[in-house]
Protein backbone atom coordinates (compact mmCIF):
# COMPACT_ATOMS: atom_id res chain seq x y z
CA UNK A 1 0.00 0.00 0.00
CA UNK A 2 1.31 3.41 -0.95
CA UNK A 3 1.53 6.20 1.61
CA UNK A 4 -0.06 8.58 -0.91
CA UNK A 5 -3.35 7.61 -2.53
CA UNK A 6 -4.07 8.15 -6.22
CA UNK A 7 -6.86 6.81 -8.43
CA UNK A 8 -5.56 3.87 -10.49
CA UNK A 9 -6.83 5.31 -13.74
CA UNK A 10 -8.50 8.30 -15.37
CA UNK A 11 -9.62 8.89 -18.91
CA UNK A 12 -10.91 11.70 -21.08
CA UNK A 13 -11.26 12.64 -24.72
CA UNK A 14 -8.70 14.63 -26.70
CA UNK A 15 -9.00 18.35 -26.02
CA UNK A 16 -10.73 17.81 -22.70
CA UNK A 17 -9.46 18.41 -19.17
CA UNK A 18 -8.62 15.84 -16.52
CA UNK A 19 -7.57 16.03 -12.89
CA UNK A 20 -5.63 13.48 -10.86
CA UNK A 21 -5.84 13.56 -7.08
CA UNK A 22 -3.19 12.64 -4.53
CA UNK A 23 -4.23 12.23 -0.91
CA UNK A 24 -1.86 12.08 2.04
CA UNK A 25 -1.59 13.24 5.63
CA UNK A 26 -0.18 15.96 7.84
CA UNK A 27 3.18 14.17 7.94
CA UNK A 28 3.65 14.44 4.19
CA UNK A 29 1.48 16.53 1.85
CA UNK A 30 0.17 18.63 4.71
CA UNK A 31 3.61 20.02 5.49
CA UNK A 32 5.87 19.35 2.53
CA UNK A 33 6.01 20.27 -1.13
CA UNK A 34 4.43 17.91 -3.66
CA UNK A 35 5.98 16.93 -6.97
CA UNK A 36 4.36 15.23 -9.93
CA UNK A 37 6.09 12.91 -12.39
CA UNK A 38 5.09 11.76 -15.85
CA UNK A 39 6.21 8.34 -17.04
CA UNK A 40 5.61 7.74 -20.73
CA UNK A 41 5.52 4.08 -21.78
CA UNK A 42 8.93 2.46 -21.64
CA UNK A 43 10.73 5.54 -20.35
CA UNK A 44 12.03 6.92 -17.08
CA UNK A 45 9.80 9.24 -15.06
CA UNK A 46 10.19 12.96 -15.68
CA UNK A 47 9.56 15.83 -13.28
CA UNK A 48 6.34 17.57 -14.31
CA UNK A 49 5.42 19.78 -11.36
CA UNK A 50 7.49 20.76 -8.31
CA UNK A 51 6.90 22.77 -5.15
CA UNK A 52 3.15 22.06 -5.49
CA UNK A 53 2.51 24.11 -8.65
CA UNK A 54 5.75 25.14 -10.40
CA UNK A 55 6.63 23.83 -13.87
CA UNK A 56 10.20 23.01 -14.95
CA UNK A 57 11.44 24.65 -18.09
CA UNK A 58 9.91 23.01 -21.14
CA UNK A 59 6.73 21.78 -19.47
CA UNK A 60 3.70 23.36 -21.19
CA UNK A 61 1.21 25.36 -19.17
CA UNK A 62 -1.44 22.75 -19.99
CA UNK A 63 -0.09 21.03 -16.90
CA UNK A 64 -0.88 22.56 -13.51
CA UNK A 65 -0.59 21.63 -9.87
CA UNK A 66 -2.41 22.69 -6.74
CA UNK A 67 -2.60 21.69 -3.11
CA UNK A 68 -5.10 22.10 -0.31
CA UNK A 69 -4.52 20.68 3.15
CA UNK A 70 -3.41 17.09 2.82
CA UNK A 71 -4.38 16.65 -0.83
CA UNK A 72 -2.80 17.68 -4.10
CA UNK A 73 -4.16 17.75 -7.62
CA UNK A 74 -2.59 17.57 -11.07
CA UNK A 75 -4.59 19.16 -13.87
CA UNK A 76 -4.08 18.62 -17.56
CA UNK A 77 -6.02 20.67 -20.11
CA UNK A 78 -6.21 20.33 -23.87
CA UNK A 79 -5.52 16.60 -23.64
CA UNK A 80 -3.39 15.07 -26.39
CA UNK A 81 -2.78 11.43 -27.22
CA UNK A 82 0.86 12.04 -26.30
CA UNK A 83 -0.23 12.71 -22.72
CA UNK A 84 -1.09 9.03 -22.26
CA UNK A 85 1.21 8.00 -19.45
CA UNK A 86 1.43 7.04 -15.80
CA UNK A 87 1.45 9.96 -13.39
CA UNK A 88 2.90 9.82 -9.89
CA UNK A 89 2.78 12.24 -6.99
CA UNK A 90 5.65 12.33 -4.54
CA UNK A 91 6.78 14.13 -1.44
CA UNK A 92 8.73 13.72 1.81
CA UNK A 93 7.24 12.14 4.90
CA UNK A 94 8.40 13.68 8.15
CA UNK A 95 7.37 10.67 10.23
CA UNK A 96 9.02 8.06 8.03
CA UNK A 97 11.99 10.36 7.27
CA UNK A 98 11.78 9.07 3.73
CA UNK A 99 10.41 10.00 0.36
CA UNK A 100 7.02 8.60 -0.62
CA UNK A 101 5.09 8.16 -3.84
CA UNK A 102 1.51 7.61 -4.79
CA UNK A 103 0.61 4.34 -6.45
CA UNK A 104 0.39 6.02 -9.83
CA UNK A 105 -2.49 6.93 -12.14
CA UNK A 106 -2.76 5.70 -15.70
CA UNK A 107 -4.14 8.36 -18.01
CA UNK A 108 -5.96 7.19 -21.11
CA UNK A 109 -6.85 9.72 -23.80
CA UNK A 110 -9.81 8.15 -25.57
CA UNK B 1 23.68 19.03 -19.47
CA UNK B 2 23.93 16.87 -16.38
CA UNK B 3 23.09 13.22 -16.96
CA UNK B 4 22.86 10.19 -14.73
CA UNK B 5 23.80 6.68 -15.87
CA UNK B 6 23.21 3.47 -13.96
CA UNK B 7 25.53 0.49 -14.35
CA UNK B 8 25.76 -2.97 -12.84
CA UNK B 9 24.81 -6.62 -13.33
CA UNK B 10 21.44 -7.32 -14.89
CA UNK B 11 21.12 -10.69 -13.16
CA UNK B 12 21.66 -11.47 -9.48
CA UNK B 13 21.17 -14.79 -7.70
CA UNK B 14 18.79 -15.09 -4.75
CA UNK B 15 20.41 -14.43 -1.35
CA UNK B 16 23.27 -12.50 -2.97
CA UNK B 17 23.93 -8.75 -2.93
CA UNK B 18 22.73 -6.47 -5.71
CA UNK B 19 25.21 -3.69 -6.50
CA UNK B 20 24.64 -0.73 -8.80
CA UNK B 21 26.58 2.43 -9.54
CA UNK B 22 25.36 5.76 -10.85
CA UNK B 23 27.77 8.02 -12.70
CA UNK B 24 27.05 11.73 -12.91
CA UNK B 25 28.25 13.43 -16.08
CA UNK B 26 29.09 17.12 -15.90
CA UNK B 27 28.64 19.27 -12.87
CA UNK B 28 29.62 18.39 -9.33
CA UNK B 29 28.23 15.77 -6.98
CA UNK B 30 29.42 17.75 -3.97
CA UNK B 31 27.64 20.59 -2.22
CA UNK B 32 24.53 20.86 -0.09
CA UNK B 33 21.91 21.86 -2.66
CA UNK B 34 21.31 18.41 -4.03
CA UNK B 35 21.08 14.85 -2.85
CA UNK B 36 21.47 11.62 -4.79
CA UNK B 37 19.27 8.58 -4.60
CA UNK B 38 17.69 5.41 -5.90
CA UNK B 39 14.13 4.59 -6.94
CA UNK B 40 12.95 1.20 -8.15
CA UNK B 41 9.97 -0.03 -10.15
CA UNK B 42 9.00 -3.73 -10.23
CA UNK B 43 7.64 -4.88 -13.60
CA UNK B 44 4.15 -3.50 -14.14
CA UNK B 45 4.09 -1.75 -10.78
CA UNK B 46 4.60 1.71 -9.33
CA UNK B 47 7.62 3.62 -8.09
CA UNK B 48 9.27 2.73 -4.79
CA UNK B 49 11.61 5.16 -3.05
CA UNK B 50 14.72 3.30 -1.82
CA UNK B 51 16.93 5.96 -0.26
CA UNK B 52 19.10 9.03 -0.70
CA UNK B 53 22.54 10.29 0.23
CA UNK B 54 24.00 13.75 0.60
CA UNK B 55 27.57 14.58 -0.40
CA UNK B 56 28.34 14.70 3.32
CA UNK B 57 27.46 11.01 3.54
CA UNK B 58 24.20 11.49 5.42
CA UNK B 59 21.66 8.89 4.34
CA UNK B 60 17.93 8.30 4.57
CA UNK B 61 16.38 4.94 3.73
CA UNK B 62 12.94 3.50 3.12
CA UNK B 63 12.06 1.94 6.49
CA UNK B 64 10.89 -1.24 4.79
CA UNK B 65 14.30 -1.71 3.13
CA UNK B 66 16.63 -0.14 5.69
CA UNK B 67 17.98 -3.40 7.05
CA UNK B 68 19.19 -4.52 3.59
CA UNK B 69 20.16 -1.31 1.80
CA UNK B 70 23.38 0.72 1.75
CA UNK B 71 23.94 3.83 -0.34
CA UNK B 72 27.43 5.30 -0.66
CA UNK B 73 28.83 8.37 -2.39
CA UNK B 74 32.21 8.77 -4.08
CA UNK B 75 32.49 12.46 -4.81
CA UNK B 76 35.92 12.40 -6.49
CA UNK B 77 34.65 9.89 -9.03
CA UNK B 78 31.25 11.64 -9.33
CA UNK B 79 29.56 8.37 -8.52
CA UNK B 80 27.18 7.00 -5.93
CA UNK B 81 26.22 3.39 -5.39
CA UNK B 82 23.48 1.12 -4.11
CA UNK B 83 23.77 -2.26 -2.42
CA UNK B 84 20.78 -4.43 -1.58
CA UNK B 85 21.65 -7.50 0.45
CA UNK B 86 19.92 -10.88 0.60
CA UNK B 87 17.86 -10.31 -2.53
CA UNK B 88 14.82 -12.33 -3.51
CA UNK B 89 12.65 -12.42 -6.60
CA UNK B 90 10.64 -9.57 -5.07
CA UNK B 91 13.65 -7.29 -5.62
CA UNK B 92 13.42 -7.72 -9.40
CA UNK B 93 12.86 -4.24 -10.77
CA UNK B 94 14.06 -1.38 -12.93
CA UNK B 95 16.37 0.71 -10.76
CA UNK B 96 16.67 4.45 -11.38
CA UNK B 97 19.30 6.77 -9.95
CA UNK B 98 18.07 10.29 -9.31
CA UNK B 99 19.07 13.76 -8.20
CA UNK B 100 16.88 15.58 -5.72
CA UNK B 101 16.82 19.13 -4.41
CA UNK B 102 17.25 19.54 -0.66
CA UNK B 103 14.29 21.01 1.23
CA UNK B 104 11.90 20.92 -1.72
CA UNK B 105 12.34 17.22 -2.49
CA UNK B 106 11.73 17.24 -6.20
CA UNK B 107 13.58 14.60 -8.19
CA UNK B 108 14.62 16.70 -11.16
CA UNK B 109 17.08 14.36 -12.85
CA UNK B 110 16.60 10.66 -13.55
CA UNK B 111 18.83 8.05 -15.10
CA UNK B 112 17.41 5.94 -17.90
CA UNK B 113 17.02 3.00 -15.53
CA UNK B 114 18.56 -0.46 -15.44
CA UNK B 115 16.67 -3.73 -15.17
CA UNK B 116 17.87 -6.13 -12.49
CA UNK B 117 16.47 -9.63 -12.34
CA UNK B 118 16.87 -11.85 -9.31
CA UNK B 119 16.94 -15.45 -10.43
CA UNK B 120 19.04 -18.57 -10.06
Coordinates of C-alpha atoms in Angstrom, one line a residue:
Chain A
X1 CA 0.0 0.0 0.0
X2 CA 1.3 3.4 -1.0
X3 CA 1.5 6.2 1.6
X4 CA -0.1 8.6 -0.9
X5 CA -3.4 7.6 -2.5
X6 CA -4.1 8.2 -6.2
X7 CA -6.9 6.8 -8.4
X8 CA -5.6 3.9 -10.5
X9 CA -6.8 5.3 -13.7
X10 CA -8.5 8.3 -15.4
X11 CA -9.6 8.9 -18.9
X12 CA -10.9 11.7 -21.1
X13 CA -11.3 12.6 -24.7
X14 CA -8.7 14.6 -26.7
X15 CA -9.0 18.4 -26.0
X16 CA -10.7 17.8 -22.7
X17 CA -9.5 18.4 -19.2
X18 CA -8.6 15.8 -16.5
X19 CA -7.6 16.0 -12.9
X20 CA -5.6 13.5 -10.9
X21 CA -5.8 13.6 -7.1
X22 CA -3.2 12.6 -4.5
X23 CA -4.2 12.2 -0.9
X24 CA -1.9 12.1 2.0
X25 CA -1.6 13.2 5.6
X26 CA -0.2 16.0 7.8
X27 CA 3.2 14.2 7.9
X28 CA 3.6 14.4 4.2
X29 CA 1.5 16.5 1.8
X30 CA 0.2 18.6 4.7
X31 CA 3.6 20.0 5.5
X32 CA 5.9 19.3 2.5
X33 CA 6.0 20.3 -1.1
X34 CA 4.4 17.9 -3.7
X35 CA 6.0 16.9 -7.0
X36 CA 4.4 15.2 -9.9
X37 CA 6.1 12.9 -12.4
X38 CA 5.1 11.8 -15.8
X39 CA 6.2 8.3 -17.0
X40 CA 5.6 7.7 -20.7
X41 CA 5.5 4.1 -21.8
X42 CA 8.9 2.5 -21.6
X43 CA 10.7 5.5 -20.4
X44 CA 12.0 6.9 -17.1
X45 CA 9.8 9.2 -15.1
X46 CA 10.2 13.0 -15.7
X47 CA 9.6 15.8 -13.3
X48 CA 6.3 17.6 -14.3
X49 CA 5.4 19.8 -11.4
X50 CA 7.5 20.8 -8.3
X51 CA 6.9 22.8 -5.1
X52 CA 3.2 22.1 -5.5
X53 CA 2.5 24.1 -8.7
X54 CA 5.7 25.1 -10.4
X55 CA 6.6 23.8 -13.9
X56 CA 10.2 23.0 -14.9
X57 CA 11.4 24.6 -18.1
X58 CA 9.9 23.0 -21.1
X59 CA 6.7 21.8 -19.5
X60 CA 3.7 23.4 -21.2
X61 CA 1.2 25.4 -19.2
X62 CA -1.4 22.8 -20.0
X63 CA -0.1 21.0 -16.9
X64 CA -0.9 22.6 -13.5
X65 CA -0.6 21.6 -9.9
X66 CA -2.4 22.7 -6.7
X67 CA -2.6 21.7 -3.1
X68 CA -5.1 22.1 -0.3
X69 CA -4.5 20.7 3.2
X70 CA -3.4 17.1 2.8
X71 CA -4.4 16.7 -0.8
X72 CA -2.8 17.7 -4.1
X73 CA -4.2 17.8 -7.6
X74 CA -2.6 17.6 -11.1
X75 CA -4.6 19.2 -13.9
X76 CA -4.1 18.6 -17.6
X77 CA -6.0 20.7 -20.1
X78 CA -6.2 20.3 -23.9
X79 CA -5.5 16.6 -23.6
X80 CA -3.4 15.1 -26.4
X81 CA -2.8 11.4 -27.2
X82 CA 0.9 12.0 -26.3
X83 CA -0.2 12.7 -22.7
X84 CA -1.1 9.0 -22.3
X85 CA 1.2 8.0 -19.4
X86 CA 1.4 7.0 -15.8
X87 CA 1.5 10.0 -13.4
X88 CA 2.9 9.8 -9.9
X89 CA 2.8 12.2 -7.0
X90 CA 5.7 12.3 -4.5
X91 CA 6.8 14.1 -1.4
X92 CA 8.7 13.7 1.8
X93 CA 7.2 12.1 4.9
X94 CA 8.4 13.7 8.1
X95 CA 7.4 10.7 10.2
X96 CA 9.0 8.1 8.0
X97 CA 12.0 10.4 7.3
X98 CA 11.8 9.1 3.7
X99 CA 10.4 10.0 0.4
X100 CA 7.0 8.6 -0.6
X101 CA 5.1 8.2 -3.8
X102 CA 1.5 7.6 -4.8
X103 CA 0.6 4.3 -6.5
X104 CA 0.4 6.0 -9.8
X105 CA -2.5 6.9 -12.1
X106 CA -2.8 5.7 -15.7
X107 CA -4.1 8.4 -18.0
X108 CA -6.0 7.2 -21.1
X109 CA -6.9 9.7 -23.8
X110 CA -9.8 8.1 -25.6
Chain B
X1 CA 23.7 19.0 -19.5
X2 CA 23.9 16.9 -16.4
X3 CA 23.1 13.2 -17.0
X4 CA 22.9 10.2 -14.7
X5 CA 23.8 6.7 -15.9
X6 CA 23.2 3.5 -14.0
X7 CA 25.5 0.5 -14.3
X8 CA 25.8 -3.0 -12.8
X9 CA 24.8 -6.6 -13.3
X10 CA 21.4 -7.3 -14.9
X11 CA 21.1 -10.7 -13.2
X12 CA 21.7 -11.5 -9.5
X13 CA 21.2 -14.8 -7.7
X14 CA 18.8 -15.1 -4.7
X15 CA 20.4 -14.4 -1.3
X16 CA 23.3 -12.5 -3.0
X17 CA 23.9 -8.7 -2.9
X18 CA 22.7 -6.5 -5.7
X19 CA 25.2 -3.7 -6.5
X20 CA 24.6 -0.7 -8.8
X21 CA 26.6 2.4 -9.5
X22 CA 25.4 5.8 -10.9
X23 CA 27.8 8.0 -12.7
X24 CA 27.1 11.7 -12.9
X25 CA 28.3 13.4 -16.1
X26 CA 29.1 17.1 -15.9
X27 CA 28.6 19.3 -12.9
X28 CA 29.6 18.4 -9.3
X29 CA 28.2 15.8 -7.0
X30 CA 29.4 17.8 -4.0
X31 CA 27.6 20.6 -2.2
X32 CA 24.5 20.9 -0.1
X33 CA 21.9 21.9 -2.7
X34 CA 21.3 18.4 -4.0
X35 CA 21.1 14.9 -2.9
X36 CA 21.5 11.6 -4.8
X37 CA 19.3 8.6 -4.6
X38 CA 17.7 5.4 -5.9
X39 CA 14.1 4.6 -6.9
X40 CA 12.9 1.2 -8.2
X41 CA 10.0 0.0 -10.2
X42 CA 9.0 -3.7 -10.2
X43 CA 7.6 -4.9 -13.6
X44 CA 4.1 -3.5 -14.1
X45 CA 4.1 -1.8 -10.8
X46 CA 4.6 1.7 -9.3
X47 CA 7.6 3.6 -8.1
X48 CA 9.3 2.7 -4.8
X49 CA 11.6 5.2 -3.0
X50 CA 14.7 3.3 -1.8
X51 CA 16.9 6.0 -0.3
X52 CA 19.1 9.0 -0.7
X53 CA 22.5 10.3 0.2
X54 CA 24.0 13.8 0.6
X55 CA 27.6 14.6 -0.4
X56 CA 28.3 14.7 3.3
X57 CA 27.5 11.0 3.5
X58 CA 24.2 11.5 5.4
X59 CA 21.7 8.9 4.3
X60 CA 17.9 8.3 4.6
X61 CA 16.4 4.9 3.7
X62 CA 12.9 3.5 3.1
X63 CA 12.1 1.9 6.5
X64 CA 10.9 -1.2 4.8
X65 CA 14.3 -1.7 3.1
X66 CA 16.6 -0.1 5.7
X67 CA 18.0 -3.4 7.0
X68 CA 19.2 -4.5 3.6
X69 CA 20.2 -1.3 1.8
X70 CA 23.4 0.7 1.8
X71 CA 23.9 3.8 -0.3
X72 CA 27.4 5.3 -0.7
X73 CA 28.8 8.4 -2.4
X74 CA 32.2 8.8 -4.1
X75 CA 32.5 12.5 -4.8
X76 CA 35.9 12.4 -6.5
X77 CA 34.6 9.9 -9.0
X78 CA 31.3 11.6 -9.3
X79 CA 29.6 8.4 -8.5
X80 CA 27.2 7.0 -5.9
X81 CA 26.2 3.4 -5.4
X82 CA 23.5 1.1 -4.1
X83 CA 23.8 -2.3 -2.4
X84 CA 20.8 -4.4 -1.6
X85 CA 21.6 -7.5 0.5
X86 CA 19.9 -10.9 0.6
X87 CA 17.9 -10.3 -2.5
X88 CA 14.8 -12.3 -3.5
X89 CA 12.6 -12.4 -6.6
X90 CA 10.6 -9.6 -5.1
X91 CA 13.6 -7.3 -5.6
X92 CA 13.4 -7.7 -9.4
X93 CA 12.9 -4.2 -10.8
X94 CA 14.1 -1.4 -12.9
X95 CA 16.4 0.7 -10.8
X96 CA 16.7 4.4 -11.4
X97 CA 19.3 6.8 -10.0
X98 CA 18.1 10.3 -9.3
X99 CA 19.1 13.8 -8.2
X100 CA 16.9 15.6 -5.7
X101 CA 16.8 19.1 -4.4
X102 CA 17.3 19.5 -0.7
X103 CA 14.3 21.0 1.2
X104 CA 11.9 20.9 -1.7
X105 CA 12.3 17.2 -2.5
X106 CA 11.7 17.2 -6.2
X107 CA 13.6 14.6 -8.2
X108 CA 14.6 16.7 -11.2
X109 CA 17.1 14.4 -12.9
X110 CA 16.6 10.7 -13.5
X111 CA 18.8 8.0 -15.1
X112 CA 17.4 5.9 -17.9
X113 CA 17.0 3.0 -15.5
X114 CA 18.6 -0.5 -15.4
X115 CA 16.7 -3.7 -15.2
X116 CA 17.9 -6.1 -12.5
X117 CA 16.5 -9.6 -12.3
X118 CA 16.9 -11.9 -9.3
X119 CA 16.9 -15.5 -10.4
X120 CA 19.0 -18.6 -10.1

